[in-house]
């Protein structure tokens, strides 16, 4: 054991045995092979003199280690094995020499770092060297430093994991190397104290944290400047070494310089660059090209984070690009770009504008306001264009479809309630630029569509009705729509012009769902009358079939005229549901009078107390006419029928206009239009001839049957001359609407005042606007209030004339007098 302790170089003092006795027991058998040999005890005694280390043990061991460190740093072969070097470090640390060993190692590393970093100071971005070459040299030095420090750390691993970890004031060897490299970069060019001692390290660290890029010339600043210049080249479209940038960014991150030194300078340079570029590009590019450029720049920023920047830089970098390249120009882009892009329906570009505008704080609100203003402006132009009134609804539907596509595909659709509300407000404003006209034209447009179009299926019509209902929701004057729709619906039902009864009922159902049962009460009443009329005519036909009178009535209901049956259909209408029609006191042909009388007797007998008024202007007939070239059936109006029956007398082939007028007593204008349809219409529909020829019917004209009339069809429909709705008729309809509105205003005022008893004029207006479904002007309200005061529904307050009280003044005086009498009675 003493021999093992004599080698101080391989096991110095660390293997000296303890001074305590050591005892070893064992069973030893004698040579004689005795069965029960005796037990012996071996005792190991301590050294009498404690072994000592050689006087130069620490220095000699360090010299060996230093030479190994220098060899590593100079990239030469290390003479001693790494295991022996590791053991040497272990021996020094075991003998409490770790502190001096750490200081010596740090000084040796600092010397080398100063030397290699010093080689970088001879050139740089401010010198003759190209920044890319300078950065490549920096990266080479950094890679060598990292490789050296990893090897050195492996050699001194025992010290790093024992002594250094137990000493909180010391940095691990790897961190020490990073600190030395960082401080040397800061010291080079600044004249700072080298990190040769602890105080020097503190001074260099303080110097590295002061100032900015502009005011320092240290190598760390030069590196950052070089990186910024290379990145600017990349932004300008030049090819750069992204791997080099990525390596340098990691270097700065490892040295703790990324955020305090690089990131601030990088963001400032980015903002400066894109502020200048944004101004130039706005002057040279159109809106779409600028938006594409911004998208490309944002994509490049994202890629730079992926390729070489730290991930945490992304948000700050994107914000810098947005705040300088995009945000200052969003308002101008919206003002210049939204209208032409919307007009051209460039959905992709509108989406691009919207997405980029949302990147600016408040940009989404700006675009929403511009979207609303666009709809107001364009929609108002469509509504206000008198020259295109016939196409107004078609244009509005097409415009609404375009806005729907833009909203759903470019502005987020239903997930963007702000733009939804903006579109709704815009269309409400546009469709009420002219309060009543859009409602009237919408009703007429529906009338034309519900009469039917060739090649349009019911499914397509349902879709069209849904689109029309969207416009209807924006119309304020729904009562105007109701008046015109009711008039047109009545004509379609009575004259059989509806393309589909299902579509008619579907439209009424949609109106009911939108406006309530009160709005569609009259429409539903019309359908009910038509259904009851069909049922009534079925019962009437049975009645005729069971009576002898019906069998004898030739050519009448259930009877015969000239051996041929005549079918009759009567629509019984409820006065309150249908529009008011002017009565016409025409001369009914004798052949029809018995049938009308028979039906009247049947109806009044079945429903006692009811009175029938015949509306001849809505009647239609089918007449069989025998012409020299063949027999035809003519589908004509009631007025056309009684005019044609005037030519049924073969003795008078020519009949003057005045004679026809006297015989039929049809109103003059209606008679002229009727004769025009029979004698001046299409060539294949002229069953009469007029002398002299001409398009207008004069008092001296004479008419006769057209002996040469022929047609390829057996039944021919003779169209009537439709009198275009005159201004007077429109005014009449609007006057009816205005009258109905007055009643509604009166009723609303009375309801409000009955509930509130006393109210100022302004508060009354406020509540009235909330209750009425149509727009009303204060002047109309004032007139209705005056009317109600005159009729003793309201009275003005005695003290404040702008305040109204419910009830008449007389009633209020009587009420006050009654209360006084009651009070006197109680006191008595």
PDB file of C-alpha atoms in Angstrom, residues 569-801:
ATOM      1  CA  UNK A 569    -118.029  32.071 -64.261  1.00  0.00           C
ATOM      2  CA  UNK A 570    -118.788  34.806 -61.759  1.00  0.00           C
ATOM      3  CA  UNK A 571    -116.348  36.120 -59.147  1.00  0.00           C
ATOM      4  CA  UNK A 572    -118.082  37.465 -56.049  1.00  0.00           C
ATOM      5  CA  UNK A 573    -115.781  39.989 -54.375  1.00  0.00           C
ATOM      6  CA  UNK A 574    -115.871  41.437 -50.866  1.00  0.00           C
ATOM      7  CA  UNK A 575    -115.815  45.211 -51.152  1.00  0.00           C
ATOM      8  CA  UNK A 576    -113.349  45.779 -48.287  1.00  0.00           C
ATOM      9  CA  UNK A 577    -110.677  43.524 -49.744  1.00  0.00           C
ATOM     10  CA  UNK A 578    -110.574  44.708 -53.339  1.00  0.00           C
ATOM     11  CA  UNK A 579    -109.678  48.053 -54.892  1.00  0.00           C
ATOM     12  CA  UNK A 580    -112.547  50.418 -55.610  1.00  0.00           C
ATOM     13  CA  UNK A 581    -113.553  50.252 -59.281  1.00  0.00           C
ATOM     14  CA  UNK A 582    -115.648  52.920 -61.040  1.00  0.00           C
ATOM     15  CA  UNK A 583    -119.153  51.747 -61.854  1.00  0.00           C
ATOM     16  CA  UNK A 584    -119.957  51.475 -65.568  1.00  0.00           C
ATOM     17  CA  UNK A 585    -123.612  51.815 -66.624  1.00  0.00           C
ATOM     18  CA  UNK A 586    -123.267  49.969 -69.917  1.00  0.00           C
ATOM     19  CA  UNK A 587    -126.093  48.380 -71.879  1.00  0.00           C
ATOM     20  CA  UNK A 588    -125.879  44.646 -71.293  1.00  0.00           C
ATOM     21  CA  UNK A 589    -126.786  42.668 -74.443  1.00  0.00           C
ATOM     22  CA  UNK A 590    -130.256  41.084 -74.197  1.00  0.00           C
ATOM     23  CA  UNK A 591    -128.752  37.640 -74.582  1.00  0.00           C
ATOM     24  CA  UNK A 592    -126.861  38.069 -71.269  1.00  0.00           C
ATOM     25  CA  UNK A 593    -129.464  39.809 -69.146  1.00  0.00           C
ATOM     26  CA  UNK A 594    -131.462  36.670 -68.161  1.00  0.00           C
ATOM     27  CA  UNK A 595    -128.323  34.917 -66.992  1.00  0.00           C
ATOM     28  CA  UNK A 596    -127.204  37.841 -64.864  1.00  0.00           C
ATOM     29  CA  UNK A 597    -130.664  38.100 -63.361  1.00  0.00           C
ATOM     30  CA  UNK A 598    -130.787  34.364 -62.653  1.00  0.00           C
ATOM     31  CA  UNK A 599    -127.428  34.424 -60.845  1.00  0.00           C
ATOM     32  CA  UNK A 600    -128.405  37.506 -58.843  1.00  0.00           C
ATOM     33  CA  UNK A 601    -131.610  35.802 -57.731  1.00  0.00           C
ATOM     34  CA  UNK A 602    -129.719  32.661 -56.772  1.00  0.00           C
ATOM     35  CA  UNK A 603    -127.086  34.567 -54.785  1.00  0.00           C
ATOM     36  CA  UNK A 604    -129.434  36.912 -52.930  1.00  0.00           C
ATOM     37  CA  UNK A 605    -131.660  33.984 -52.102  1.00  0.00           C
ATOM     38  CA  UNK A 606    -128.737  32.030 -50.711  1.00  0.00           C
ATOM     39  CA  UNK A 607    -127.189  34.994 -48.854  1.00  0.00           C
ATOM     40  CA  UNK A 608    -129.962  37.269 -47.692  1.00  0.00           C
ATOM     41  CA  UNK A 609    -129.000  40.830 -46.899  1.00  0.00           C
ATOM     42  CA  UNK A 610    -126.161  40.968 -49.418  1.00  0.00           C
ATOM     43  CA  UNK A 611    -126.212  43.162 -52.499  1.00  0.00           C
ATOM     44  CA  UNK A 612    -124.471  42.495 -55.806  1.00  0.00           C
ATOM     45  CA  UNK A 613    -122.937  45.245 -57.940  1.00  0.00           C
ATOM     46  CA  UNK A 614    -121.781  44.086 -61.378  1.00  0.00           C
ATOM     47  CA  UNK A 615    -118.300  45.296 -62.423  1.00  0.00           C
ATOM     48  CA  UNK A 616    -118.408  44.950 -66.206  1.00  0.00           C
ATOM     49  CA  UNK A 617    -114.941  46.442 -66.718  1.00  0.00           C
ATOM     50  CA  UNK A 618    -113.374  43.271 -65.278  1.00  0.00           C
ATOM     51  CA  UNK A 619    -115.416  40.762 -67.316  1.00  0.00           C
ATOM     52  CA  UNK A 620    -114.143  38.547 -70.141  1.00  0.00           C
ATOM     53  CA  UNK A 621    -115.994  36.548 -72.829  1.00  0.00           C
ATOM     54  CA  UNK A 622    -115.364  33.930 -75.500  1.00  0.00           C
ATOM     55  CA  UNK A 623    -117.397  34.651 -78.663  1.00  0.00           C
ATOM     56  CA  UNK A 624    -117.797  32.362 -81.644  1.00  0.00           C
ATOM     57  CA  UNK A 625    -117.536  34.370 -84.868  1.00  0.00           C
ATOM     58  CA  UNK A 626    -118.354  33.018 -88.311  1.00  0.00           C
ATOM     59  CA  UNK A 627    -116.202  34.673 -90.950  1.00  0.00           C
ATOM     60  CA  UNK A 628    -116.327  33.902 -94.688  1.00  0.00           C
ATOM     61  CA  UNK A 629    -112.894  32.255 -94.383  1.00  0.00           C
ATOM     62  CA  UNK A 630    -113.788  30.173 -91.348  1.00  0.00           C
ATOM     63  CA  UNK A 631    -115.234  30.081 -87.868  1.00  0.00           C
ATOM     64  CA  UNK A 632    -113.115  31.320 -84.983  1.00  0.00           C
ATOM     65  CA  UNK A 633    -113.442  31.735 -81.228  1.00  0.00           C
ATOM     66  CA  UNK A 634    -112.464  35.169 -79.953  1.00  0.00           C
ATOM     67  CA  UNK A 635    -111.274  35.625 -76.369  1.00  0.00           C
ATOM     68  CA  UNK A 636    -112.202  39.239 -75.610  1.00  0.00           C
ATOM     69  CA  UNK A 637    -113.044  41.594 -72.765  1.00  0.00           C
ATOM     70  CA  UNK A 638    -116.637  42.286 -71.791  1.00  0.00           C
ATOM     71  CA  UNK A 639    -116.558  45.700 -73.514  1.00  0.00           C
ATOM     72  CA  UNK A 640    -115.106  44.153 -76.684  1.00  0.00           C
ATOM     73  CA  UNK A 641    -117.851  41.524 -76.586  1.00  0.00           C
ATOM     74  CA  UNK A 642    -120.776  43.973 -76.435  1.00  0.00           C
ATOM     75  CA  UNK A 643    -119.178  46.044 -79.204  1.00  0.00           C
ATOM     76  CA  UNK A 644    -118.853  42.956 -81.435  1.00  0.00           C
ATOM     77  CA  UNK A 645    -122.466  41.998 -80.709  1.00  0.00           C
ATOM     78  CA  UNK A 646    -123.479  45.286 -82.363  1.00  0.00           C
ATOM     79  CA  UNK A 647    -122.412  43.677 -85.669  1.00  0.00           C
ATOM     80  CA  UNK A 648    -124.551  40.582 -85.118  1.00  0.00           C
ATOM     81  CA  UNK A 649    -127.350  42.051 -87.273  1.00  0.00           C
ATOM     82  CA  UNK A 650    -126.700  41.061 -90.852  1.00  0.00           C
ATOM     83  CA  UNK A 651    -128.898  43.916 -92.123  1.00  0.00           C
ATOM     84  CA  UNK A 652    -126.498  46.593 -90.881  1.00  0.00           C
ATOM     85  CA  UNK A 653    -122.987  45.540 -91.945  1.00  0.00           C
ATOM     86  CA  UNK A 654    -121.591  49.072 -91.320  1.00  0.00           C
ATOM     87  CA  UNK A 655    -122.029  50.788 -87.924  1.00  0.00           C
ATOM     88  CA  UNK A 656    -120.962  54.346 -87.113  1.00  0.00           C
ATOM     89  CA  UNK A 657    -119.000  55.233 -83.977  1.00  0.00           C
ATOM     90  CA  UNK A 658    -121.856  57.334 -82.634  1.00  0.00           C
ATOM     91  CA  UNK A 659    -124.288  54.449 -83.090  1.00  0.00           C
ATOM     92  CA  UNK A 660    -122.018  52.055 -81.216  1.00  0.00           C
ATOM     93  CA  UNK A 661    -121.662  54.573 -78.409  1.00  0.00           C
ATOM     94  CA  UNK A 662    -125.433  55.021 -78.144  1.00  0.00           C
ATOM     95  CA  UNK A 663    -126.076  51.271 -78.251  1.00  0.00           C
ATOM     96  CA  UNK A 664    -123.508  50.311 -75.599  1.00  0.00           C
ATOM     97  CA  UNK A 665    -123.215  53.501 -73.471  1.00  0.00           C
ATOM     98  CA  UNK A 666    -119.563  52.680 -72.847  1.00  0.00           C
ATOM     99  CA  UNK A 667    -117.527  55.638 -71.564  1.00  0.00           C
ATOM    100  CA  UNK A 668    -116.072  57.580 -74.490  1.00  0.00           C
ATOM    101  CA  UNK A 669    -112.379  56.940 -73.795  1.00  0.00           C
ATOM    102  CA  UNK A 670    -112.967  53.291 -73.010  1.00  0.00           C
ATOM    103  CA  UNK A 671    -115.019  52.850 -76.212  1.00  0.00           C
ATOM    104  CA  UNK A 672    -112.309  54.410 -78.383  1.00  0.00           C
ATOM    105  CA  UNK A 673    -109.654  52.100 -76.871  1.00  0.00           C
ATOM    106  CA  UNK A 674    -111.958  49.108 -77.364  1.00  0.00           C
ATOM    107  CA  UNK A 675    -112.513  49.916 -81.042  1.00  0.00           C
ATOM    108  CA  UNK A 676    -108.799  50.523 -81.509  1.00  0.00           C
ATOM    109  CA  UNK A 677    -108.055  47.026 -80.197  1.00  0.00           C
ATOM    110  CA  UNK A 678    -110.596  45.493 -82.596  1.00  0.00           C
ATOM    111  CA  UNK A 679    -109.825  47.529 -85.734  1.00  0.00           C
ATOM    112  CA  UNK A 680    -106.349  49.056 -85.315  1.00  0.00           C
ATOM    113  CA  UNK A 681    -104.332  46.404 -83.458  1.00  0.00           C
ATOM    114  CA  UNK A 682    -102.124  43.726 -84.904  1.00  0.00           C
ATOM    115  CA  UNK A 683    -103.036  42.722 -88.483  1.00  0.00           C
ATOM    116  CA  UNK A 684    -103.951  39.184 -87.494  1.00  0.00           C
ATOM    117  CA  UNK A 685    -106.227  40.520 -84.722  1.00  0.00           C
ATOM    118  CA  UNK A 686    -108.246  43.092 -86.700  1.00  0.00           C
ATOM    119  CA  UNK A 687    -111.746  41.563 -86.674  1.00  0.00           C
ATOM    120  CA  UNK A 688    -113.232  44.983 -87.626  1.00  0.00           C
ATOM    121  CA  UNK A 689    -112.449  47.396 -90.397  1.00  0.00           C
ATOM    122  CA  UNK A 690    -112.440  51.149 -89.910  1.00  0.00           C
ATOM    123  CA  UNK A 691    -113.202  53.842 -92.431  1.00  0.00           C
ATOM    124  CA  UNK A 692    -111.278  55.989 -92.934  1.00  0.00           C
ATOM    125  CA  UNK A 693    -108.167  54.042 -91.993  1.00  0.00           C
ATOM    126  CA  UNK A 694    -105.960  55.339 -89.184  1.00  0.00           C
ATOM    127  CA  UNK A 695    -104.698  54.555 -85.711  1.00  0.00           C
ATOM    128  CA  UNK A 696    -107.035  56.932 -83.887  1.00  0.00           C
ATOM    129  CA  UNK A 697    -110.804  56.571 -83.601  1.00  0.00           C
ATOM    130  CA  UNK A 698    -112.740  59.698 -84.533  1.00  0.00           C
ATOM    131  CA  UNK A 699    -116.425  60.557 -84.105  1.00  0.00           C
ATOM    132  CA  UNK A 700    -117.142  60.199 -87.840  1.00  0.00           C
ATOM    133  CA  UNK A 701    -115.533  56.782 -88.236  1.00  0.00           C
ATOM    134  CA  UNK A 702    -117.565  53.849 -89.506  1.00  0.00           C
ATOM    135  CA  UNK A 703    -116.833  50.196 -88.649  1.00  0.00           C
ATOM    136  CA  UNK A 704    -117.691  46.880 -90.290  1.00  0.00           C
ATOM    137  CA  UNK A 705    -116.757  43.198 -89.895  1.00  0.00           C
ATOM    138  CA  UNK A 706    -113.493  42.191 -91.564  1.00  0.00           C
ATOM    139  CA  UNK A 707    -114.677  39.684 -94.157  1.00  0.00           C
ATOM    140  CA  UNK A 708    -111.107  38.703 -94.954  1.00  0.00           C
ATOM    141  CA  UNK A 709    -110.147  37.905 -91.342  1.00  0.00           C
ATOM    142  CA  UNK A 710    -108.230  34.692 -90.906  1.00  0.00           C
ATOM    143  CA  UNK A 711    -105.830  33.219 -88.373  1.00  0.00           C
ATOM    144  CA  UNK A 712    -103.910  29.990 -88.050  1.00  0.00           C
ATOM    145  CA  UNK A 713    -105.355  29.383 -84.561  1.00  0.00           C
ATOM    146  CA  UNK A 714    -108.945  28.473 -83.836  1.00  0.00           C
ATOM    147  CA  UNK A 715    -109.142  30.500 -80.605  1.00  0.00           C
ATOM    148  CA  UNK A 716    -107.593  33.942 -80.779  1.00  0.00           C
ATOM    149  CA  UNK A 717    -107.041  36.275 -77.872  1.00  0.00           C
ATOM    150  CA  UNK A 718    -107.756  39.864 -78.870  1.00  0.00           C
ATOM    151  CA  UNK A 719    -105.540  42.066 -76.741  1.00  0.00           C
ATOM    152  CA  UNK A 720    -107.015  45.162 -75.188  1.00  0.00           C
ATOM    153  CA  UNK A 721    -105.373  48.554 -75.471  1.00  0.00           C
ATOM    154  CA  UNK A 722    -103.843  49.019 -72.009  1.00  0.00           C
ATOM    155  CA  UNK A 723    -104.179  52.599 -70.930  1.00  0.00           C
ATOM    156  CA  UNK A 724    -100.902  53.568 -69.377  1.00  0.00           C
ATOM    157  CA  UNK A 725    -101.174  54.712 -65.833  1.00  0.00           C
ATOM    158  CA  UNK A 726    -101.491  58.459 -66.043  1.00  0.00           C
ATOM    159  CA  UNK A 727    -100.064  60.945 -63.595  1.00  0.00           C
ATOM    160  CA  UNK A 728    -103.592  61.565 -62.323  1.00  0.00           C
ATOM    161  CA  UNK A 729    -104.121  57.869 -61.565  1.00  0.00           C
ATOM    162  CA  UNK A 730    -100.790  57.659 -59.776  1.00  0.00           C
ATOM    163  CA  UNK A 731    -101.639  60.789 -57.836  1.00  0.00           C
ATOM    164  CA  UNK A 732    -104.971  59.239 -56.948  1.00  0.00           C
ATOM    165  CA  UNK A 733    -103.293  56.142 -55.552  1.00  0.00           C
ATOM    166  CA  UNK A 734    -100.797  58.243 -53.619  1.00  0.00           C
ATOM    167  CA  UNK A 735    -103.635  60.389 -52.323  1.00  0.00           C
ATOM    168  CA  UNK A 736    -105.326  57.266 -51.003  1.00  0.00           C
ATOM    169  CA  UNK A 737    -102.101  56.279 -49.297  1.00  0.00           C
ATOM    170  CA  UNK A 738    -101.771  59.771 -47.840  1.00  0.00           C
ATOM    171  CA  UNK A 739    -105.322  59.625 -46.550  1.00  0.00           C
ATOM    172  CA  UNK A 740    -104.696  56.260 -44.927  1.00  0.00           C
ATOM    173  CA  UNK A 741    -101.539  57.647 -43.353  1.00  0.00           C
ATOM    174  CA  UNK A 742    -103.488  60.490 -41.813  1.00  0.00           C
ATOM    175  CA  UNK A 743    -105.799  57.998 -40.163  1.00  0.00           C
ATOM    176  CA  UNK A 744    -102.812  56.035 -38.839  1.00  0.00           C
ATOM    177  CA  UNK A 745    -101.159  59.194 -37.519  1.00  0.00           C
ATOM    178  CA  UNK A 746    -104.394  60.233 -35.793  1.00  0.00           C
ATOM    179  CA  UNK A 747    -104.809  56.808 -34.239  1.00  0.00           C
ATOM    180  CA  UNK A 748    -101.186  56.705 -33.045  1.00  0.00           C
ATOM    181  CA  UNK A 749    -101.417  60.181 -31.485  1.00  0.00           C
ATOM    182  CA  UNK A 750    -104.630  59.284 -29.657  1.00  0.00           C
ATOM    183  CA  UNK A 751    -103.111  56.025 -28.378  1.00  0.00           C
ATOM    184  CA  UNK A 752    -100.022  57.808 -27.098  1.00  0.00           C
ATOM    185  CA  UNK A 753    -101.939  60.655 -25.451  1.00  0.00           C
ATOM    186  CA  UNK A 754    -104.475  58.285 -23.905  1.00  0.00           C
ATOM    187  CA  UNK A 755    -101.630  56.421 -22.249  1.00  0.00           C
ATOM    188  CA  UNK A 756     -99.543  59.483 -21.273  1.00  0.00           C
ATOM    189  CA  UNK A 757    -102.375  61.992 -20.639  1.00  0.00           C
ATOM    190  CA  UNK A 758     -99.961  64.921 -20.946  1.00  0.00           C
ATOM    191  CA  UNK A 759     -97.017  65.286 -23.305  1.00  0.00           C
ATOM    192  CA  UNK A 760     -94.856  67.946 -24.920  1.00  0.00           C
ATOM    193  CA  UNK A 761     -94.771  68.296 -28.705  1.00  0.00           C
ATOM    194  CA  UNK A 762     -91.172  67.042 -29.025  1.00  0.00           C
ATOM    195  CA  UNK A 763     -91.782  63.974 -26.876  1.00  0.00           C
ATOM    196  CA  UNK A 764     -94.928  63.244 -28.851  1.00  0.00           C
ATOM    197  CA  UNK A 765     -92.921  63.382 -32.075  1.00  0.00           C
ATOM    198  CA  UNK A 766     -90.300  61.037 -30.643  1.00  0.00           C
ATOM    199  CA  UNK A 767     -92.833  58.411 -29.600  1.00  0.00           C
ATOM    200  CA  UNK A 768     -94.750  58.805 -32.845  1.00  0.00           C
ATOM    201  CA  UNK A 769     -91.667  58.092 -34.967  1.00  0.00           C
ATOM    202  CA  UNK A 770     -91.159  54.894 -33.005  1.00  0.00           C
ATOM    203  CA  UNK A 771     -94.705  53.629 -33.584  1.00  0.00           C
ATOM    204  CA  UNK A 772     -95.307  54.474 -37.233  1.00  0.00           C
ATOM    205  CA  UNK A 773     -93.959  52.137 -39.909  1.00  0.00           C
ATOM    206  CA  UNK A 774     -93.543  54.900 -42.483  1.00  0.00           C
ATOM    207  CA  UNK A 775     -91.545  58.101 -42.457  1.00  0.00           C
ATOM    208  CA  UNK A 776     -93.435  61.198 -41.397  1.00  0.00           C
ATOM    209  CA  UNK A 777     -92.440  64.843 -41.390  1.00  0.00           C
ATOM    210  CA  UNK A 778     -93.095  67.099 -38.388  1.00  0.00           C
ATOM    211  CA  UNK A 779     -95.297  69.390 -40.501  1.00  0.00           C
ATOM    212  CA  UNK A 780     -97.774  66.558 -41.116  1.00  0.00           C
ATOM    213  CA  UNK A 781     -97.811  65.720 -37.416  1.00  0.00           C
ATOM    214  CA  UNK A 782     -98.547  69.325 -36.553  1.00  0.00           C
ATOM    215  CA  UNK A 783    -101.497  69.359 -38.955  1.00  0.00           C
ATOM    216  CA  UNK A 784    -102.907  66.171 -37.473  1.00  0.00           C
ATOM    217  CA  UNK A 785    -102.528  67.541 -33.940  1.00  0.00           C
ATOM    218  CA  UNK A 786    -104.432  70.675 -34.932  1.00  0.00           C
ATOM    219  CA  UNK A 787    -107.143  68.503 -36.463  1.00  0.00           C
ATOM    220  CA  UNK A 788    -107.415  66.437 -33.294  1.00  0.00           C
ATOM    221  CA  UNK A 789    -107.617  69.615 -31.199  1.00  0.00           C
ATOM    222  CA  UNK A 790    -110.453  70.881 -33.383  1.00  0.00           C
ATOM    223  CA  UNK A 791    -112.270  67.575 -32.932  1.00  0.00           C
ATOM    224  CA  UNK A 792    -111.768  67.733 -29.124  1.00  0.00           C
ATOM    225  CA  UNK A 793    -109.448  64.722 -28.888  1.00  0.00           C
ATOM    226  CA  UNK A 794    -106.661  66.922 -27.531  1.00  0.00           C
ATOM    227  CA  UNK A 795    -106.224  70.366 -26.058  1.00  0.00           C
ATOM    228  CA  UNK A 796    -103.295  72.636 -25.370  1.00  0.00           C
ATOM    229  CA  UNK A 797    -102.033  73.176 -21.849  1.00  0.00           C
ATOM    230  CA  UNK A 798    -103.113  76.446 -20.231  1.00  0.00           C
ATOM    231  CA  UNK A 799     -99.591  77.340 -19.140  1.00  0.00           C
ATOM    232  CA  UNK A 800     -97.394  75.900 -21.907  1.00  0.00           C
ATOM    233  CA  UNK A 801     -98.970  75.843 -25.405  1.00  0.00           C
TER     234      UNK A 801
END
